[in-house]
Every structure is written in structure tokens, then in C-alpha cells.
Amino acid sequence: MNVLLLGREEDCRDYLDYAEQRGFAVCFFAPPQLTGDDREQWRRAVIDAARAAVDLDGLDDVISFHDSYQIQLELLRAELSLPTRDIDTLLCLADKTRFKAHPAVRGHITRHIELDPSAKAPGALAAVTKALSFPVVVKPSNGFYSAGVVKAEAPEDFPKAFLQTKRVCTVLREGNGQSRMLAEEYLDGNEYAIDGVVSRGRIIPLQVHRKLPPLVGPLFHEVAYLTEPFDAELGRDFSALLADVIPGVGLDDSPFHAEFRFDGQGRLRILELAPRLCGGGTTTYQQLRICTGLDAYDLLHRLGREAVDPQPLHHRVALEYDAPIERSGFLKNTDRAVGVCRKNDVTTVHLHRADGQFVLAPPLNFETVLTAYFARDTREEAEALLDVLMTDCTIETETEKSP
């Protein structure tokens, strides 16, 4: 199989390892930003840039795990007569402001407002105080990896949160051409995520993630996903909400990663719905393989070409550990953290950044340093392992680069 992957090779090592094991030929392409609202101009810009960079003849598939490349992905797939998804749907899902305003979504979200990007902190605080109740969460409209997501417990906390998020929005605009700022009322219940696929209109949740430790702010870096196969009986509330939202926004023949949180009254709310595999593909693939024996990358290649009906082969518990960075600085002793993972029977460990590289700590971080995947038989075993990792498997930084 010949595959074109929209993204950077260094961000897609997991898929590249998968492809090499199966004899796939993979080439990479970072498509141009899309400006304005002229879709024909978008198409020409993307196709011309792609043809100048790679050989499009003989490709069997084009894929991407990148939020900001989903429109370019569909433009290329259409050009090559591959199955496509609706661009208006993808535009809605790529931007939290559009998503929250959609009629199919409005009844399933918390109260929020869009903040004027030119506003100063006092003006933004006045708007938030008028429309919402504290605590609130400030976030970019099109962020990822929880970058720029900050909780303000009370009005006096808002200026710092506002400035942190505004800084991340500036970076996102430089890379994606747009990023707005939202403030929404904080939901104080547990947070979950679901990976699945939509095939020929059928919504198929595959696995559910519990986010640990509980995300209570002020920052929301996701340290661990404790993952189990989706249980239709226990997950009735999730299924009902997805049955409202997914057909309503028009998503079909696509993977999805949906994030949820319960409010103080126990009502389920949706935070976002992404039309891609989770974690650069890696999280969905590695966790699903551990939990069910299913192959998420294979499903991705088959969607739109045929109806899929994945049936779990077994039932296990997976733990994904994303080693947190406490302070921005230059990495050191990453090999020690890898060694801790191996000592605890890691299934797969990805070290994305090397000693000596500079990394940012939350909420300004956009990149993962170390991600490890573990298989366990029970939830209790996975939770006990997380306690060990949180103590022993930490990533160290220093303020000056070692000679």
C-alpha cells in the first residue's frame, strides 16, 4: 500500500512503525494553510503544493491525524477519487466556536462566550462576569493537547488565565491562521473520552477513557488515560448523546474522538468531537490493540470504502501515561524515565524528544515528550501502576543546556 500522510514524520512514528512492519510505502507532506473562504482557491493551493512536493500517482490512501489538516485531507482525497467526508462538517468540528453553536450541539454543552481577541484582561473579565458564573475555563477555539486551557476559580484569577490562553492563541494563529478565545463555565464532574468510528451512518463506540488524575485545574494536562472496551449498557448516556450530535453535524465514514464531562447535577455534557484518531493516531491504535485486539489503523484505511463492523477479540485494561513536564527547560535523564517504563512491563514506549531539547510546560506546551502504554487485566491494577509512574517516571528539565 502507498500512503500519503499529512503531517510531520517525527509526529507520526507510531504509524510509520506500523507501516514498515506491513511493507507500506509512506511519504509525508505538510499542506499549506487555508486562508479566506474560497474553496476553489483552497483546492488549487493544496493540490498544486502537493503535486510539487510528492508524487500523487499510484497512492492508495491519504490520511492525517492532525486537527488542522482535515480540510486539506479531504481536498486531496477528492482529487484522487478516494472516499471523502463533508467539508462543512469538518469546518464545524475543527472550531469549538462553530461546534458549540451548531443546533445539534447547543443542548449538550455548558454556558460559554467568545472573547474579543483585541480585549484587555479587564474588559474580558467584565464580559465574563456579566454572562457566566465562576469558576470558568478559558481556552483556544481550536487548540489541542490541552494547550492554553486554564481554569479561573474566581474573578481575581481571571487576568492570569486570560493572558496564558491569549499567548497560546497567538501561537495557534501563527500556525493555523486563526484562533479565537472562549470562556465557559467549569463543569465539576469527571471527564471521559470515547474513541470510535462512524460507518455508513452507524455510530460504533469502541473504547472509553477515564482521564486520571481527575482534571480539576487550574491546568488540564492529561497525564493518563485508563482505557477499557466500550460497554453499551454502562455507556447508555454517552451513546444517546453521540446519537444526537454525530448525525446532526453530518459526520460519517470517519473515526471520531469525543470528550465529555459530567456537570454538578450528573448531566453529561460534550466538550468536543474530533473527526480523527486520538493522540496522533497512537492513543487510539495502542489502547484499542491492548483493550480489544482491534486494529485502528486498519479501520481507518477501510472507512468509506466498505461498511465496517469491528468485534472485540478480548477485554483488557490499558493505561496510557504521558509523562508531565513540571517546568519549562532543557530535557535531561529521559533514559531513566524510559527505564522505569520497561521495568514495569511497558507494552510500547515512545520517547518523542531527546535530552538537550527545550520543552514548554503546561499550559504552553504543544508537544509530548514521553508516552508509554501498559496492559493490565483489571482497572485496579492499572490504577496501582499509575501511582508508581507518577512517583518514579518523571521527566526532568534544567534551565541551562548541559555541555
CSV table of C-alpha atoms in Angstrom, one decimal:
chain,number,residue,atom,x,y,z
A,1,MET,CA,0.0,0.0,0.0
A,2,ASN,CA,1.2,3.5,-0.9
A,3,VAL,CA,0.1,6.1,1.7
A,4,LEU,CA,0.4,9.8,1.9
A,5,LEU,CA,0.4,11.1,5.4
A,6,LEU,CA,-0.3,14.8,6.0
A,7,GLY,CA,1.9,15.8,8.9
A,8,ARG,CA,5.5,15.7,10.1
A,9,GLU,CA,7.3,12.4,10.1
A,10,GLU,CA,8.6,13.0,13.7
A,11,ASP,CA,5.0,13.3,14.9
A,12,CYS,CA,3.9,10.0,13.3
A,13,ARG,CA,6.5,7.5,14.4
A,14,ASP,CA,3.8,5.0,15.6
A,15,TYR,CA,2.1,4.8,12.3
A,16,LEU,CA,5.4,4.7,10.4
A,17,ASP,CA,6.5,1.7,12.6
A,18,TYR,CA,3.1,0.1,11.8
A,19,ALA,CA,3.5,0.7,8.1
A,20,GLU,CA,7.1,-0.6,7.9
A,21,GLN,CA,6.0,-3.8,9.6
A,22,ARG,CA,3.4,-4.3,6.9
A,23,GLY,CA,5.5,-3.2,3.9
A,24,PHE,CA,3.6,0.0,3.3
A,25,ALA,CA,5.3,2.9,1.5
A,26,VAL,CA,4.7,6.2,3.3
A,27,CYS,CA,5.5,9.7,2.3
A,28,PHE,CA,4.9,12.9,4.3
A,29,PHE,CA,3.5,16.3,3.3
A,30,ALA,CA,2.7,19.4,5.3
A,31,PRO,CA,0.0,21.1,3.4
A,32,PRO,CA,-0.4,24.9,3.2
A,33,GLN,CA,-2.7,27.0,5.4
A,34,LEU,CA,-6.1,27.8,4.1
A,35,THR,CA,-7.0,31.5,4.0
A,36,GLY,CA,-10.2,33.3,3.3
A,37,ASP,CA,-13.3,31.3,2.3
A,38,ASP,CA,-12.8,30.5,-1.4
A,39,ARG,CA,-12.9,26.7,-1.5
A,40,GLU,CA,-11.8,26.5,-5.1
A,41,GLN,CA,-8.7,28.6,-4.2
A,42,TRP,CA,-8.2,26.1,-1.2
A,43,ARG,CA,-8.3,23.2,-3.6
A,44,ARG,CA,-5.9,24.7,-6.1
A,45,ALA,CA,-3.4,25.7,-3.4
A,46,VAL,CA,-3.4,22.3,-1.7
A,47,ILE,CA,-3.3,20.3,-4.9
A,48,ASP,CA,-0.6,22.4,-6.5
A,49,ALA,CA,1.5,22.3,-3.4
A,50,ALA,CA,1.1,18.5,-3.0
A,51,ARG,CA,2.0,17.8,-6.6
A,52,ALA,CA,5.1,20.0,-6.3
A,53,ALA,CA,6.2,18.1,-3.2
A,54,VAL,CA,5.3,14.4,-3.7
A,55,ASP,CA,4.2,12.0,-6.5
A,56,LEU,CA,0.5,11.7,-6.2
A,57,ASP,CA,0.3,9.0,-8.8
A,58,GLY,CA,-0.3,5.4,-7.5
A,59,LEU,CA,-1.4,6.4,-4.0
A,60,ASP,CA,-3.7,4.0,-2.3
A,61,ASP,CA,-4.7,6.3,0.6
A,62,VAL,CA,-4.2,9.7,2.1
A,63,ILE,CA,-4.6,10.1,5.9
A,64,SER,CA,-3.9,12.6,8.7
A,65,PHE,CA,-4.0,12.6,12.5
A,66,HIS,CA,-3.6,16.4,12.6
A,67,ASP,CA,-6.6,18.6,13.6
A,68,SER,CA,-5.5,21.5,11.3
A,69,TYR,CA,-5.1,19.3,8.2
A,70,GLN,CA,-8.5,17.6,8.0
A,71,ILE,CA,-9.9,20.0,5.3
A,72,GLN,CA,-6.7,19.7,3.2
A,73,LEU,CA,-7.0,15.9,3.6
A,74,GLU,CA,-10.5,15.9,2.1
A,75,LEU,CA,-9.5,18.2,-0.8
A,76,LEU,CA,-6.6,15.8,-1.7
A,77,ARG,CA,-8.8,12.7,-1.3
A,78,ALA,CA,-11.4,14.2,-3.6
A,79,GLU,CA,-8.7,15.0,-6.2
A,80,LEU,CA,-7.6,11.4,-6.1
A,81,SER,CA,-11.2,10.0,-6.2
A,82,LEU,CA,-10.9,8.5,-2.7
A,83,PRO,CA,-13.9,8.4,-0.3
A,84,THR,CA,-14.4,11.8,1.3
A,85,ARG,CA,-16.2,13.4,4.2
A,86,ASP,CA,-18.3,16.6,4.2
A,87,ILE,CA,-16.1,19.7,4.4
A,88,ASP,CA,-18.8,21.8,6.2
A,89,THR,CA,-18.9,19.1,8.9
A,90,LEU,CA,-15.1,19.2,9.3
A,91,LEU,CA,-15.1,23.0,9.5
A,92,CYS,CA,-17.6,22.8,12.3
A,93,LEU,CA,-15.7,20.2,14.2
A,94,ALA,CA,-12.3,22.0,13.8
A,95,ASP,CA,-13.5,25.0,15.7
A,96,LYS,CA,-15.1,24.9,19.1
A,97,THR,CA,-17.0,28.2,18.5
A,98,ARG,CA,-18.7,26.7,15.4
A,99,PHE,CA,-19.2,23.4,17.1
A,100,LYS,CA,-20.9,24.8,20.2
A,101,ALA,CA,-23.2,27.0,18.0
A,102,HIS,CA,-24.5,24.1,16.0
A,103,PRO,CA,-28.2,23.3,16.6
A,104,ALA,CA,-27.4,19.6,17.2
A,105,VAL,CA,-24.9,20.5,19.9
A,106,ARG,CA,-26.3,23.6,21.7
A,107,GLY,CA,-28.4,21.5,24.1
A,108,HIS,CA,-25.4,19.4,25.2
A,109,ILE,CA,-22.9,22.0,26.3
A,110,THR,CA,-22.1,24.3,29.2
A,111,ARG,CA,-22.7,28.1,29.0
A,112,HIS,CA,-19.9,30.0,27.3
A,113,ILE,CA,-19.0,33.2,25.5
A,114,GLU,CA,-16.5,34.1,22.8
A,115,LEU,CA,-14.0,36.8,24.0
A,116,ASP,CA,-12.9,39.7,21.8
A,117,PRO,CA,-9.3,38.9,20.8
A,118,SER,CA,-8.4,42.6,21.0
A,119,ALA,CA,-9.7,42.9,24.5
A,120,LYS,CA,-7.5,43.5,27.5
A,121,ALA,CA,-8.0,41.4,30.6
A,122,PRO,CA,-10.2,43.9,32.5
A,123,GLY,CA,-12.7,44.2,29.5
A,124,ALA,CA,-12.7,40.4,29.1
A,125,LEU,CA,-13.3,39.9,32.8
A,126,ALA,CA,-16.3,42.3,32.6
A,127,ALA,CA,-17.8,40.3,29.7
A,128,VAL,CA,-17.3,37.0,31.6
A,129,THR,CA,-18.7,38.3,34.8
A,130,LYS,CA,-21.8,39.6,33.0
A,131,ALA,CA,-22.5,36.4,31.1
A,132,LEU,CA,-21.2,33.5,33.2
A,133,SER,CA,-20.7,32.2,36.8
A,134,PHE,CA,-17.3,31.4,38.2
A,135,PRO,CA,-15.3,29.2,38.1
A,136,VAL,CA,-14.7,29.4,34.4
A,137,VAL,CA,-12.3,27.8,31.9
A,138,VAL,CA,-10.6,29.9,29.3
A,139,LYS,CA,-9.4,28.0,26.2
A,140,PRO,CA,-8.5,28.5,22.5
A,141,SER,CA,-11.2,27.8,20.0
A,142,ASN,CA,-9.0,25.4,18.0
A,143,GLY,CA,-6.4,24.2,20.5
A,144,PHE,CA,-5.1,20.7,21.1
A,145,TYR,CA,-3.2,18.8,23.8
A,146,SER,CA,-4.9,21.0,26.4
A,147,ALA,CA,-2.6,23.9,25.4
A,148,GLY,CA,-3.9,27.1,26.7
A,149,VAL,CA,-6.8,25.6,28.7
A,150,VAL,CA,-6.8,27.3,32.1
A,151,LYS,CA,-9.3,27.5,34.9
A,152,ALA,CA,-10.1,30.7,36.8
A,153,GLU,CA,-11.6,29.8,40.1
A,154,ALA,CA,-12.6,33.4,40.9
A,155,PRO,CA,-12.5,36.9,39.2
A,156,GLU,CA,-9.1,37.6,40.7
A,157,ASP,CA,-7.7,34.5,39.0
A,158,PHE,CA,-9.0,35.5,35.5
A,159,PRO,CA,-6.3,38.0,34.3
A,160,LYS,CA,-3.5,35.4,34.6
A,161,ALA,CA,-5.6,32.7,32.9
A,162,PHE,CA,-6.6,35.2,30.2
A,163,LEU,CA,-3.0,36.1,29.4
A,164,GLN,CA,-1.9,32.5,29.3
A,165,THR,CA,-4.6,31.5,26.9
A,166,LYS,CA,-4.1,34.6,24.8
A,167,ARG,CA,-0.4,33.7,24.4
A,168,VAL,CA,-1.3,30.2,23.1
A,169,CYS,CA,-3.9,31.7,20.7
A,170,THR,CA,-1.2,33.9,19.3
A,171,VAL,CA,1.0,30.8,18.6
A,172,LEU,CA,-2.0,28.9,17.1
A,173,ARG,CA,-2.8,31.9,14.8
A,174,GLU,CA,0.8,31.9,13.5
A,175,GLY,CA,0.5,28.2,12.6
A,176,ASN,CA,-3.2,27.9,11.6
A,177,GLY,CA,-4.3,31.3,10.5
A,178,GLN,CA,-7.0,31.7,13.2
A,179,SER,CA,-7.7,31.0,16.8
A,180,ARG,CA,-10.3,32.6,19.0
A,181,MET,CA,-10.7,32.6,22.7
A,182,LEU,CA,-13.6,31.1,24.7
A,183,ALA,CA,-14.6,31.3,28.3
A,184,GLU,CA,-17.0,28.6,29.6
A,185,GLU,CA,-18.5,27.7,32.9
A,186,TYR,CA,-16.5,25.0,34.6
A,187,LEU,CA,-18.1,21.5,34.9
A,188,ASP,CA,-17.0,19.8,38.2
A,189,GLY,CA,-17.8,16.2,37.3
A,190,ASN,CA,-15.4,13.5,36.0
A,191,GLU,CA,-14.1,13.7,32.4
A,192,TYR,CA,-14.1,10.9,29.9
A,193,ALA,CA,-13.3,10.4,26.2
A,194,ILE,CA,-14.6,7.9,23.7
A,195,ASP,CA,-12.9,6.6,20.5
A,196,GLY,CA,-15.0,5.1,17.8
A,197,VAL,CA,-15.9,5.1,14.1
A,198,VAL,CA,-19.0,6.0,12.1
A,199,SER,CA,-19.6,3.6,9.2
A,200,ARG,CA,-22.4,4.0,6.7
A,201,GLY,CA,-24.3,6.1,9.3
A,202,ARG,CA,-23.8,3.6,12.2
A,203,ILE,CA,-22.1,5.0,15.3
A,204,ILE,CA,-19.7,2.5,16.8
A,205,PRO,CA,-18.1,3.5,20.1
A,206,LEU,CA,-15.0,1.2,20.6
A,207,GLN,CA,-13.3,2.3,23.8
A,208,VAL,CA,-13.8,4.6,26.7
A,209,HIS,CA,-11.0,6.6,28.5
A,210,ARG,CA,-11.1,7.8,32.1
A,211,LYS,CA,-8.8,10.8,32.5
A,212,LEU,CA,-6.5,10.4,35.5
A,213,PRO,CA,-5.7,12.1,37.8
A,214,PRO,CA,-9.0,14.0,37.8
A,215,LEU,CA,-8.7,17.2,35.8
A,216,VAL,CA,-9.7,19.9,38.3
A,217,GLY,CA,-7.5,22.7,37.1
A,218,PRO,CA,-6.0,25.2,37.1
A,219,LEU,CA,-4.3,23.4,34.2
A,220,PHE,CA,-5.7,20.5,32.3
A,221,HIS,CA,-2.7,18.5,31.0
A,222,GLU,CA,-3.9,14.9,30.6
A,223,VAL,CA,-1.4,12.7,32.4
A,224,ALA,CA,-3.1,9.3,32.0
A,225,TYR,CA,-5.9,7.6,30.1
A,226,LEU,CA,-7.2,4.5,31.8
A,227,THR,CA,-9.0,2.7,28.9
A,228,GLU,CA,-11.5,-0.1,28.6
A,229,PRO,CA,-13.6,-1.5,25.8
A,230,PHE,CA,-16.8,0.4,25.5
A,231,ASP,CA,-19.7,-1.2,27.3
A,232,ALA,CA,-23.1,-0.5,25.7
A,233,GLU,CA,-25.0,-1.0,28.9
A,234,LEU,CA,-22.8,1.2,31.1
A,235,GLY,CA,-22.4,3.8,28.3
A,236,ARG,CA,-26.0,4.4,27.5
A,237,ASP,CA,-25.7,8.2,28.3
A,238,PHE,CA,-22.7,8.5,26.0
A,239,SER,CA,-24.4,6.6,23.2
A,240,ALA,CA,-27.5,8.7,23.4
A,241,LEU,CA,-25.6,12.0,23.3
A,242,LEU,CA,-23.5,10.7,20.3
A,243,ALA,CA,-26.7,9.6,18.5
A,244,ASP,CA,-27.9,13.3,18.8
A,245,VAL,CA,-24.7,15.0,17.8
A,246,ILE,CA,-22.9,12.9,15.2
A,247,PRO,CA,-25.8,12.6,12.7
A,248,GLY,CA,-26.7,16.2,13.5
A,249,VAL,CA,-23.3,17.6,12.4
A,250,GLY,CA,-23.2,15.2,9.5
A,251,LEU,CA,-20.1,13.1,10.3
A,252,ASP,CA,-20.0,9.7,8.5
A,253,ASP,CA,-17.4,7.2,7.4
A,254,SER,CA,-14.9,8.6,9.8
A,255,PRO,CA,-13.1,7.9,13.1
A,256,PHE,CA,-14.1,10.1,16.0
A,257,HIS,CA,-12.7,11.1,19.4
A,258,ALA,CA,-15.3,12.7,21.6
A,259,GLU,CA,-14.6,14.3,25.0
A,260,PHE,CA,-17.2,14.6,27.8
A,261,ARG,CA,-17.6,15.9,31.3
A,262,PHE,CA,-20.4,15.5,33.8
A,263,ASP,CA,-21.8,18.6,35.5
A,264,GLY,CA,-22.6,19.1,39.1
A,265,GLN,CA,-26.1,17.6,38.6
A,266,GLY,CA,-24.8,14.5,37.0
A,267,ARG,CA,-25.8,15.5,33.5
A,268,LEU,CA,-23.4,14.6,30.7
A,269,ARG,CA,-22.0,17.4,28.5
A,270,ILE,CA,-19.9,17.2,25.4
A,271,LEU,CA,-16.7,19.2,25.2
A,272,GLU,CA,-15.5,18.4,21.7
A,273,LEU,CA,-15.8,16.0,18.8
A,274,ALA,CA,-12.8,15.4,16.6
A,275,PRO,CA,-13.0,13.6,13.3
A,276,ARG,CA,-9.7,11.8,13.7
A,277,LEU,CA,-7.9,9.1,15.7
A,278,CYS,CA,-6.7,10.3,19.1
A,279,GLY,CA,-3.2,11.2,20.1
A,280,GLY,CA,-1.6,11.4,16.6
A,281,GLY,CA,-3.2,8.0,15.9
A,282,THR,CA,-1.1,6.4,18.6
A,283,THR,CA,-3.5,6.6,21.5
A,284,THR,CA,-6.4,5.0,19.6
A,285,TYR,CA,-4.2,2.4,18.0
A,286,GLN,CA,-2.2,1.3,21.0
A,287,GLN,CA,-5.0,1.5,23.5
A,288,LEU,CA,-7.5,-0.3,21.2
A,289,ARG,CA,-5.0,-3.0,20.4
A,290,ILE,CA,-4.4,-3.7,24.1
A,291,CYS,CA,-8.1,-3.5,25.2
A,292,THR,CA,-9.8,-5.3,22.3
A,293,GLY,CA,-7.2,-6.7,19.9
A,294,LEU,CA,-8.7,-4.5,17.1
A,295,ASP,CA,-6.5,-2.6,14.6
A,296,ALA,CA,-7.5,1.1,14.5
A,297,TYR,CA,-5.2,1.9,11.6
A,298,ASP,CA,-6.7,-0.9,9.5
A,299,LEU,CA,-10.2,0.5,10.3
A,300,LEU,CA,-9.0,4.0,9.2
A,301,HIS,CA,-8.0,2.7,5.8
A,302,ARG,CA,-11.2,0.8,5.3
A,303,LEU,CA,-13.7,3.5,6.3
A,304,GLY,CA,-15.6,4.9,3.4
A,305,ARG,CA,-14.6,2.0,1.2
A,306,GLU,CA,-16.8,-0.6,2.9
A,307,ALA,CA,-19.1,-1.0,5.9
A,308,VAL,CA,-17.0,-2.0,9.0
A,309,ASP,CA,-18.3,-4.0,12.0
A,310,PRO,CA,-15.4,-4.3,14.4
A,311,GLN,CA,-15.9,-7.0,17.1
A,312,PRO,CA,-13.6,-7.0,20.2
A,313,LEU,CA,-11.4,-10.1,20.4
A,314,HIS,CA,-10.7,-9.8,24.1
A,315,HIS,CA,-11.3,-7.5,27.1
A,316,ARG,CA,-8.3,-5.9,28.9
A,317,VAL,CA,-7.5,-2.6,30.5
A,318,ALA,CA,-4.9,-0.2,29.1
A,319,LEU,CA,-3.0,2.6,30.7
A,320,GLU,CA,-1.5,5.4,28.7
A,321,TYR,CA,1.0,7.5,30.6
A,322,ASP,CA,2.0,10.9,29.3
A,323,ALA,CA,4.9,12.0,31.5
A,324,PRO,CA,4.2,15.6,32.7
A,325,ILE,CA,6.7,18.4,32.5
A,326,GLU,CA,6.7,20.5,35.7
A,327,ARG,CA,8.9,23.3,34.4
A,328,SER,CA,9.9,24.6,31.0
A,329,GLY,CA,13.6,23.9,30.2
A,330,PHE,CA,16.1,21.6,28.6
A,331,LEU,CA,15.4,17.9,28.9
A,332,LYS,CA,17.7,15.6,30.9
A,333,ASN,CA,17.7,12.0,32.0
A,334,THR,CA,15.0,10.9,29.7
A,335,ASP,CA,16.6,7.4,29.5
A,336,ARG,CA,15.9,7.0,33.2
A,337,ALA,CA,12.1,7.5,32.6
A,338,VAL,CA,12.2,5.0,29.7
A,339,GLY,CA,13.9,2.5,32.1
A,340,VAL,CA,11.1,2.9,34.6
A,341,CYS,CA,8.6,2.1,31.9
A,342,ARG,CA,10.4,-1.0,30.9
A,343,LYS,CA,10.8,-2.1,34.5
A,344,ASN,CA,7.0,-2.0,34.8
A,345,ASP,CA,6.4,-4.2,31.7
A,346,VAL,CA,5.6,-1.5,29.2
A,347,THR,CA,3.9,-2.6,26.0
A,348,THR,CA,5.1,0.3,23.9
A,349,VAL,CA,7.0,3.4,24.9
A,350,HIS,CA,7.6,6.4,22.6
A,351,LEU,CA,10.2,9.0,23.5
A,352,HIS,CA,9.4,11.9,21.3
A,353,ARG,CA,12.1,14.4,22.4
A,354,ALA,CA,15.7,13.9,23.3
A,355,ASP,CA,17.9,15.1,26.1
A,356,GLY,CA,19.0,18.7,25.5
A,357,GLN,CA,15.9,19.8,23.6
A,358,PHE,CA,13.9,22.7,25.1
A,359,VAL,CA,10.3,21.9,26.0
A,360,LEU,CA,7.5,24.0,27.4
A,361,ALA,CA,5.4,23.1,30.5
A,362,PRO,CA,1.6,23.4,30.6
A,363,PRO,CA,-0.4,25.4,29.7
A,364,LEU,CA,2.0,26.5,26.9
A,365,ASN,CA,3.1,23.0,25.8
A,366,PHE,CA,2.1,21.7,22.3
A,367,GLU,CA,4.3,18.6,22.3
A,368,THR,CA,4.5,15.2,24.1
A,369,VAL,CA,7.9,14.1,25.4
A,370,LEU,CA,7.3,10.5,26.6
A,371,THR,CA,4.2,8.4,26.1
A,372,ALA,CA,4.0,4.8,27.4
A,373,TYR,CA,1.3,2.1,27.1
A,374,PHE,CA,0.7,-0.6,29.5
A,375,ALA,CA,-1.6,-3.7,29.5
A,376,ARG,CA,-3.3,-4.9,32.7
A,377,ASP,CA,-6.1,-7.3,33.5
A,378,THR,CA,-8.1,-5.0,35.9
A,379,ARG,CA,-8.8,-1.4,36.5
A,380,GLU,CA,-7.4,-1.7,40.0
A,381,GLU,CA,-4.1,-3.0,38.6
A,382,ALA,CA,-3.9,-0.1,36.1
A,383,GLU,CA,-4.6,2.5,38.9
A,384,ALA,CA,-1.9,1.0,41.1
A,385,LEU,CA,0.6,1.2,38.2
A,386,LEU,CA,-0.3,4.9,37.7
A,387,ASP,CA,0.6,5.6,41.3
A,388,VAL,CA,4.0,4.1,40.7
A,389,LEU,CA,4.6,6.0,37.5
A,390,MET,CA,3.6,9.3,39.0
A,391,THR,CA,6.3,8.8,41.6
A,392,ASP,CA,9.1,7.2,39.7
A,393,CYS,CA,8.6,8.1,36.0
A,394,THR,CA,9.1,11.8,35.8
A,395,ILE,CA,10.7,14.0,33.2
A,396,GLU,CA,13.4,16.3,34.3
A,397,THR,CA,14.4,19.7,32.9
A,398,GLU,CA,17.1,22.2,33.6
A,399,THR,CA,17.3,25.9,32.9
A,400,GLU,CA,20.6,25.8,31.1
A,401,LYS,CA,21.6,23.2,28.5
A,402,SER,CA,24.3,20.8,29.6
A,403,PRO,CA,27.5,21.0,27.6
